[in-house]
Amino acid sequence: MIAWRLSDFGKIEKTDNREALEGIDSVKVRITRALITEDDIAIACGEDKTIKRPIILGRMAVGQVSELGQDSGFLEKGTRVFLSPVKQCGKCYHCTNDNPEDCYDFRIAGKNVNGFLKDFAVLNTSDVYSLPASVKDEDAIYIEYIALALSVIDKLKVEKGQHVAVMGANVFGSILSQLLIYYQAVPILLDEDESKLRLAKKSGIYYTVNANAKAEKEVCTLTGGRMASKVVFVTRSGLNSELAYKLAAPSSTVAYAGFTYPNLKTPVNVAMSKQLSTVCVTNGYGNYLTAINLLANKAIDLSNYALPITKMDNIISNVEEMSNAFKKKESFSNLYINMLG
């Protein structure tokens, strides 16, 4: 068995990896598809110096059950599954008081525990989710993004008819905006890249605004002068976070959302003058079944974000290429990998 691990910042290597069933509640999964994102590359490039190495990268993956610790009424060999990248620690105050969604120390694949950039993975049966035949692999690979978007909507307590400014038109920003429409809110999606905004429009997001000097005025017009009831700043959007606070209505809430987060500057003076609240959302824990159901019911259109599939043999060269682009602050696409060859 094999895996691709970060041996040191900037250095990816192919290595042997042995994983066996750990008990009757464990399941062994043959990973079939993996997604490498900008968040994974940020970790590989050493943006967060607290990451312990070596570590196997990869937060997002789908696969097929190959072994079970015991017979299950929900899983069997060959079942296609999504692998949860987030697991509660089970030891902190919240975990021991039946509030695992507020865990102090989540175990996160590819960040503080080994990820899924490998051919086999062993997990607890509670950490794999069977996928309906109607949910394609190329869509299932985005389930963690969908779950994160659901966490944002839950934490912001978004209500029907509210204007929500979403800063960042990457695939996560598009998914979040589509879900806001599904839940009858009114998203206003902002970005400096017009090509991303055009793609979002093709996905059904009708209010898109260029995040330039006129953005505040345009959002003011779209909201009838009230400004946004909620604002979401996508942490890897590359936009100016001060604009998020300018777009927010007085006494509203700004959410920072993303799996990783560069060194962002918060304009506290603007936040205090408008009496704004700030929340942070970093994972989709607890929302995976809902995310799968949304995909099965065609509530999200991911057709415009389909990626070409690449070979497993090219992982090292592809990650190096993505890392070089990241260091130069150039844009690059996620990497969708066929882990079967």
mmCIF file of C-alpha atoms in Angstrom, residues 48-267:
data_model
loop_
_atom_site.group_PDB
_atom_site.id
_atom_site.type_symbol
_atom_site.label_atom_id
_atom_site.label_comp_id
_atom_site.label_asym_id
_atom_site.label_seq_id
_atom_site.Cartn_x
_atom_site.Cartn_y
_atom_site.Cartn_z
ATOM 1 C CA ASP A 48 0.937 27.073 9.169
ATOM 2 C CA LYS A 49 4.231 26.328 10.901
ATOM 3 C CA THR A 50 2.473 24.368 13.672
ATOM 4 C CA ILE A 51 1.728 21.449 11.310
ATOM 5 C CA LYS A 52 3.668 18.399 12.462
ATOM 6 C CA ARG A 53 5.539 16.435 9.812
ATOM 7 C CA PRO A 54 5.598 13.867 8.356
ATOM 8 C CA ILE A 55 1.896 13.819 7.559
ATOM 9 C CA ILE A 56 -0.137 12.327 4.730
ATOM 10 C CA LEU A 57 -1.964 15.086 2.887
ATOM 11 C CA GLY A 58 -5.520 15.103 1.525
ATOM 12 C CA ARG A 59 -8.751 16.255 3.149
ATOM 13 C CA MET A 60 -11.320 15.187 0.543
ATOM 14 C CA ALA A 61 -11.853 11.680 -0.808
ATOM 15 C CA VAL A 62 -14.396 9.042 -1.797
ATOM 16 C CA GLY A 63 -13.897 5.305 -2.030
ATOM 17 C CA GLN A 64 -15.322 1.798 -1.764
ATOM 18 C CA VAL A 65 -15.533 -0.452 1.284
ATOM 19 C CA SER A 66 -13.042 -3.313 0.981
ATOM 20 C CA GLU A 67 -13.174 -4.848 4.498
ATOM 21 C CA LEU A 68 -15.420 -4.648 7.560
ATOM 22 C CA GLY A 69 -14.638 -5.409 11.177
ATOM 23 C CA GLN A 70 -18.046 -7.080 11.445
ATOM 24 C CA ASP A 71 -21.205 -7.441 9.364
ATOM 25 C CA SER A 72 -23.202 -4.247 9.091
ATOM 26 C CA GLY A 73 -26.765 -3.465 8.103
ATOM 27 C CA PHE A 74 -25.596 -0.205 6.534
ATOM 28 C CA LEU A 75 -22.337 -1.118 4.827
ATOM 29 C CA GLU A 76 -21.060 -4.029 2.793
ATOM 30 C CA LYS A 77 -18.056 -4.714 0.607
ATOM 31 C CA GLY A 78 -18.169 -2.567 -2.492
ATOM 32 C CA THR A 79 -20.335 0.184 -0.953
ATOM 33 C CA ARG A 80 -19.321 3.564 -2.334
ATOM 34 C CA VAL A 81 -18.642 5.995 0.505
ATOM 35 C CA PHE A 82 -17.602 9.528 1.409
ATOM 36 C CA LEU A 83 -14.843 9.685 4.020
ATOM 37 C CA SER A 84 -15.371 12.187 6.815
ATOM 38 C CA PRO A 85 -12.224 14.310 7.198
ATOM 39 C CA VAL A 86 -13.267 15.678 10.606
ATOM 40 C CA LYS A 87 -13.617 13.731 13.842
ATOM 41 C CA GLN A 88 -14.259 15.037 17.355
ATOM 42 C CA CYS A 89 -11.501 14.459 19.921
ATOM 43 C CA GLY A 90 -13.873 12.743 22.380
ATOM 44 C CA LYS A 91 -11.982 14.135 25.384
ATOM 45 C CA CYS A 92 -12.640 17.869 25.696
ATOM 46 C CA TYR A 93 -15.380 19.517 27.776
ATOM 47 C CA HIS A 94 -17.856 19.735 24.881
ATOM 48 C CA CYS A 95 -17.263 16.178 23.665
ATOM 49 C CA THR A 96 -17.800 14.749 27.158
ATOM 50 C CA ASN A 97 -20.983 16.811 27.550
ATOM 51 C CA ASP A 98 -22.697 15.648 24.333
ATOM 52 C CA ASN A 99 -21.776 18.734 22.282
ATOM 53 C CA PRO A 100 -19.177 17.291 19.888
ATOM 54 C CA GLU A 101 -19.984 19.947 17.254
ATOM 55 C CA ASP A 102 -18.208 22.421 19.562
ATOM 56 C CA CYS A 103 -15.124 20.228 20.055
ATOM 57 C CA TYR A 104 -12.016 22.133 21.109
ATOM 58 C CA ASP A 105 -9.620 19.860 19.237
ATOM 59 C CA PHE A 106 -11.084 18.355 16.057
ATOM 60 C CA ARG A 107 -8.991 15.684 14.331
ATOM 61 C CA ILE A 108 -8.696 16.932 10.753
ATOM 62 C CA ALA A 109 -7.418 14.777 7.892
ATOM 63 C CA GLY A 110 -4.294 16.145 6.275
ATOM 64 C CA LYS A 111 -3.793 18.758 8.982
ATOM 65 C CA ASN A 112 -3.284 17.211 12.425
ATOM 66 C CA VAL A 113 -3.897 13.537 11.506
ATOM 67 C CA ASN A 114 -3.018 11.658 8.339
ATOM 68 C CA GLY A 115 -5.171 12.505 5.336
ATOM 69 C CA PHE A 116 -6.502 10.540 2.379
ATOM 70 C CA LEU A 117 -3.816 10.873 -0.275
ATOM 71 C CA LYS A 118 -3.244 7.118 -0.173
ATOM 72 C CA ASP A 119 -4.714 3.984 -1.678
ATOM 73 C CA PHE A 120 -6.367 2.567 1.478
ATOM 74 C CA ALA A 121 -7.717 4.115 4.676
ATOM 75 C CA VAL A 122 -9.071 2.603 7.897
ATOM 76 C CA LEU A 123 -11.807 4.554 9.673
ATOM 77 C CA ASN A 124 -14.554 4.004 12.193
ATOM 78 C CA THR A 125 -17.838 2.970 10.543
ATOM 79 C CA SER A 126 -19.405 6.177 11.892
ATOM 80 C CA ASP A 127 -16.952 8.199 9.788
ATOM 81 C CA VAL A 128 -17.965 6.860 6.370
ATOM 82 C CA TYR A 129 -21.195 7.749 4.591
ATOM 83 C CA SER A 130 -22.703 5.624 1.833
ATOM 84 C CA LEU A 131 -23.377 7.455 -1.414
ATOM 85 C CA PRO A 132 -26.545 7.034 -3.509
ATOM 86 C CA ALA A 133 -26.034 5.946 -7.100
ATOM 87 C CA SER A 134 -27.416 9.327 -8.205
ATOM 88 C CA VAL A 135 -24.464 11.166 -6.624
ATOM 89 C CA LYS A 136 -21.490 11.073 -8.980
ATOM 90 C CA ASP A 137 -17.912 10.867 -7.700
ATOM 91 C CA GLU A 138 -17.028 14.218 -9.269
ATOM 92 C CA ASP A 139 -19.786 15.828 -7.169
ATOM 93 C CA ALA A 140 -19.272 13.734 -4.022
ATOM 94 C CA ILE A 141 -15.695 14.982 -3.803
ATOM 95 C CA TYR A 142 -17.160 18.412 -2.881
ATOM 96 C CA ILE A 143 -19.261 17.167 0.061
ATOM 97 C CA GLU A 144 -16.949 18.764 2.630
ATOM 98 C CA TYR A 145 -17.442 22.144 0.920
ATOM 99 C CA ILE A 146 -21.230 21.655 1.039
ATOM 100 C CA ALA A 147 -21.084 20.666 4.710
ATOM 101 C CA LEU A 148 -18.959 23.731 5.480
ATOM 102 C CA ALA A 149 -21.512 25.943 3.712
ATOM 103 C CA LEU A 150 -24.289 24.389 5.804
ATOM 104 C CA SER A 151 -22.290 25.117 8.971
ATOM 105 C CA VAL A 152 -21.977 28.753 7.891
ATOM 106 C CA ILE A 153 -25.727 29.060 7.299
ATOM 107 C CA ASP A 154 -26.457 27.409 10.663
ATOM 108 C CA LYS A 155 -24.011 29.556 12.608
ATOM 109 C CA LEU A 156 -25.220 32.794 11.029
ATOM 110 C CA LYS A 157 -28.862 31.820 11.588
ATOM 111 C CA VAL A 158 -29.691 33.001 8.077
ATOM 112 C CA GLU A 159 -33.380 33.759 7.604
ATOM 113 C CA LYS A 160 -35.631 33.775 4.556
ATOM 114 C CA GLY A 161 -35.279 36.937 2.479
ATOM 115 C CA GLN A 162 -32.059 38.170 4.137
ATOM 116 C CA HIS A 163 -29.319 39.603 1.924
ATOM 117 C CA VAL A 164 -26.048 37.744 2.477
ATOM 118 C CA ALA A 165 -22.847 39.099 0.945
ATOM 119 C CA VAL A 166 -20.419 36.281 0.073
ATOM 120 C CA MET A 167 -16.857 37.463 -0.545
ATOM 121 C CA GLY A 168 -15.070 34.934 -2.752
ATOM 122 C CA ALA A 169 -16.389 33.305 -5.925
ATOM 123 C CA ASN A 170 -14.344 30.116 -5.811
ATOM 124 C CA VAL A 171 -16.173 26.783 -5.820
ATOM 125 C CA PHE A 172 -16.963 27.075 -2.107
ATOM 126 C CA GLY A 173 -18.366 30.589 -2.536
ATOM 127 C CA SER A 174 -20.546 29.330 -5.381
ATOM 128 C CA ILE A 175 -21.795 26.345 -3.349
ATOM 129 C CA LEU A 176 -22.590 28.589 -0.387
ATOM 130 C CA SER A 177 -24.453 31.057 -2.607
ATOM 131 C CA GLN A 178 -26.473 28.268 -4.222
ATOM 132 C CA LEU A 179 -27.444 26.911 -0.809
ATOM 133 C CA LEU A 180 -28.479 30.381 0.348
ATOM 134 C CA ILE A 181 -30.836 30.535 -2.628
ATOM 135 C CA TYR A 182 -32.108 27.034 -1.774
ATOM 136 C CA TYR A 183 -32.926 28.234 1.754
ATOM 137 C CA GLN A 184 -34.618 31.341 0.310
ATOM 138 C CA ALA A 185 -32.018 33.916 1.297
ATOM 139 C CA VAL A 186 -30.577 36.393 -1.229
ATOM 140 C CA PRO A 187 -26.829 35.982 -1.825
ATOM 141 C CA ILE A 188 -24.678 38.723 -3.318
ATOM 142 C CA LEU A 189 -21.461 37.111 -4.536
ATOM 143 C CA LEU A 190 -18.357 39.284 -4.821
ATOM 144 C CA ASP A 191 -14.959 38.731 -6.380
ATOM 145 C CA GLU A 192 -12.314 40.622 -8.339
ATOM 146 C CA ASP A 193 -12.122 37.883 -10.989
ATOM 147 C CA GLU A 194 -14.852 38.407 -13.595
ATOM 148 C CA SER A 195 -14.384 34.894 -15.001
ATOM 149 C CA LYS A 196 -15.321 33.428 -11.593
ATOM 150 C CA LEU A 197 -18.387 35.670 -11.405
ATOM 151 C CA ARG A 198 -19.495 34.604 -14.896
ATOM 152 C CA LEU A 199 -19.167 30.948 -13.871
ATOM 153 C CA ALA A 200 -21.269 31.657 -10.788
ATOM 154 C CA LYS A 201 -23.974 33.269 -12.911
ATOM 155 C CA LYS A 202 -24.075 30.135 -15.073
ATOM 156 C CA SER A 203 -24.686 28.199 -11.842
ATOM 157 C CA GLY A 204 -27.793 30.257 -11.059
ATOM 158 C CA ILE A 205 -26.400 33.017 -8.824
ATOM 159 C CA TYR A 206 -28.035 36.164 -10.132
ATOM 160 C CA TYR A 207 -26.466 38.911 -7.962
ATOM 161 C CA THR A 208 -22.733 39.112 -8.635
ATOM 162 C CA VAL A 209 -20.594 42.184 -7.927
ATOM 163 C CA ASN A 210 -16.996 43.005 -8.716
ATOM 164 C CA ALA A 211 -15.166 43.596 -5.425
ATOM 165 C CA ASN A 212 -13.688 46.899 -6.600
ATOM 166 C CA ALA A 213 -14.039 50.458 -5.330
ATOM 167 C CA LYS A 214 -17.713 50.553 -6.342
ATOM 168 C CA ALA A 215 -18.683 47.335 -4.529
ATOM 169 C CA GLU A 216 -19.993 49.043 -1.394
ATOM 170 C CA LYS A 217 -22.248 51.337 -3.441
ATOM 171 C CA GLU A 218 -23.564 48.423 -5.555
ATOM 172 C CA VAL A 219 -24.396 46.328 -2.491
ATOM 173 C CA CYS A 220 -26.108 49.347 -0.952
ATOM 174 C CA THR A 221 -28.275 49.641 -4.070
ATOM 175 C CA LEU A 222 -29.102 45.903 -4.196
ATOM 176 C CA THR A 223 -30.163 45.915 -0.538
ATOM 177 C CA GLY A 224 -32.266 49.083 -0.769
ATOM 178 C CA GLY A 225 -29.762 50.988 1.345
ATOM 179 C CA ARG A 226 -29.835 48.524 4.250
ATOM 180 C CA MET A 227 -26.543 46.751 3.398
ATOM 181 C CA ALA A 228 -26.095 43.020 4.001
ATOM 182 C CA SER A 229 -27.817 41.329 6.940
ATOM 183 C CA LYS A 230 -24.940 38.825 7.043
ATOM 184 C CA VAL A 231 -21.515 38.762 5.404
ATOM 185 C CA VAL A 232 -19.322 35.730 4.706
ATOM 186 C CA PHE A 233 -15.626 36.248 4.031
ATOM 187 C CA VAL A 234 -14.107 33.198 2.303
ATOM 188 C CA THR A 235 -10.685 32.963 3.908
ATOM 189 C CA ARG A 236 -8.838 31.975 0.735
ATOM 190 C CA SER A 237 -10.605 34.517 -1.491
ATOM 191 C CA GLY A 238 -7.611 36.853 -1.629
ATOM 192 C CA LEU A 239 -9.938 39.828 -1.105
ATOM 193 C CA ASN A 240 -9.584 42.712 1.345
ATOM 194 C CA SER A 241 -11.312 41.731 4.587
ATOM 195 C CA GLU A 242 -12.081 45.371 5.393
ATOM 196 C CA LEU A 243 -14.681 45.354 2.610
ATOM 197 C CA ALA A 244 -16.578 42.610 4.459
ATOM 198 C CA TYR A 245 -17.190 44.970 7.374
ATOM 199 C CA LYS A 246 -18.119 47.839 5.095
ATOM 200 C CA LEU A 247 -20.785 45.699 3.409
ATOM 201 C CA ALA A 248 -22.364 44.660 6.715
ATOM 202 C CA ALA A 249 -25.422 46.415 8.093
ATOM 203 C CA PRO A 250 -25.068 47.855 11.621
ATOM 204 C CA SER A 251 -25.330 45.231 14.397
ATOM 205 C CA SER A 252 -25.073 42.376 11.879
ATOM 206 C CA THR A 253 -22.603 39.465 11.727
ATOM 207 C CA VAL A 254 -19.510 38.753 9.645
ATOM 208 C CA ALA A 255 -18.380 35.143 9.282
ATOM 209 C CA TYR A 256 -14.910 33.981 8.307
ATOM 210 C CA ALA A 257 -15.260 30.621 6.544
ATOM 211 C CA GLY A 258 -12.584 28.247 5.314
ATOM 212 C CA PHE A 259 -10.523 25.180 6.123
ATOM 213 C CA THR A 260 -7.282 27.156 6.368
ATOM 214 C CA TYR A 261 -6.686 30.833 6.886
ATOM 215 C CA PRO A 262 -3.798 33.073 5.863
ATOM 216 C CA ASN A 263 -2.710 35.892 8.151
ATOM 217 C CA LEU A 264 -5.852 38.022 7.809
ATOM 218 C CA LYS A 265 -6.177 41.507 9.280
ATOM 219 C CA THR A 266 -9.466 42.348 10.986
ATOM 220 C CA PRO A 267 -10.500 46.035 10.825
#
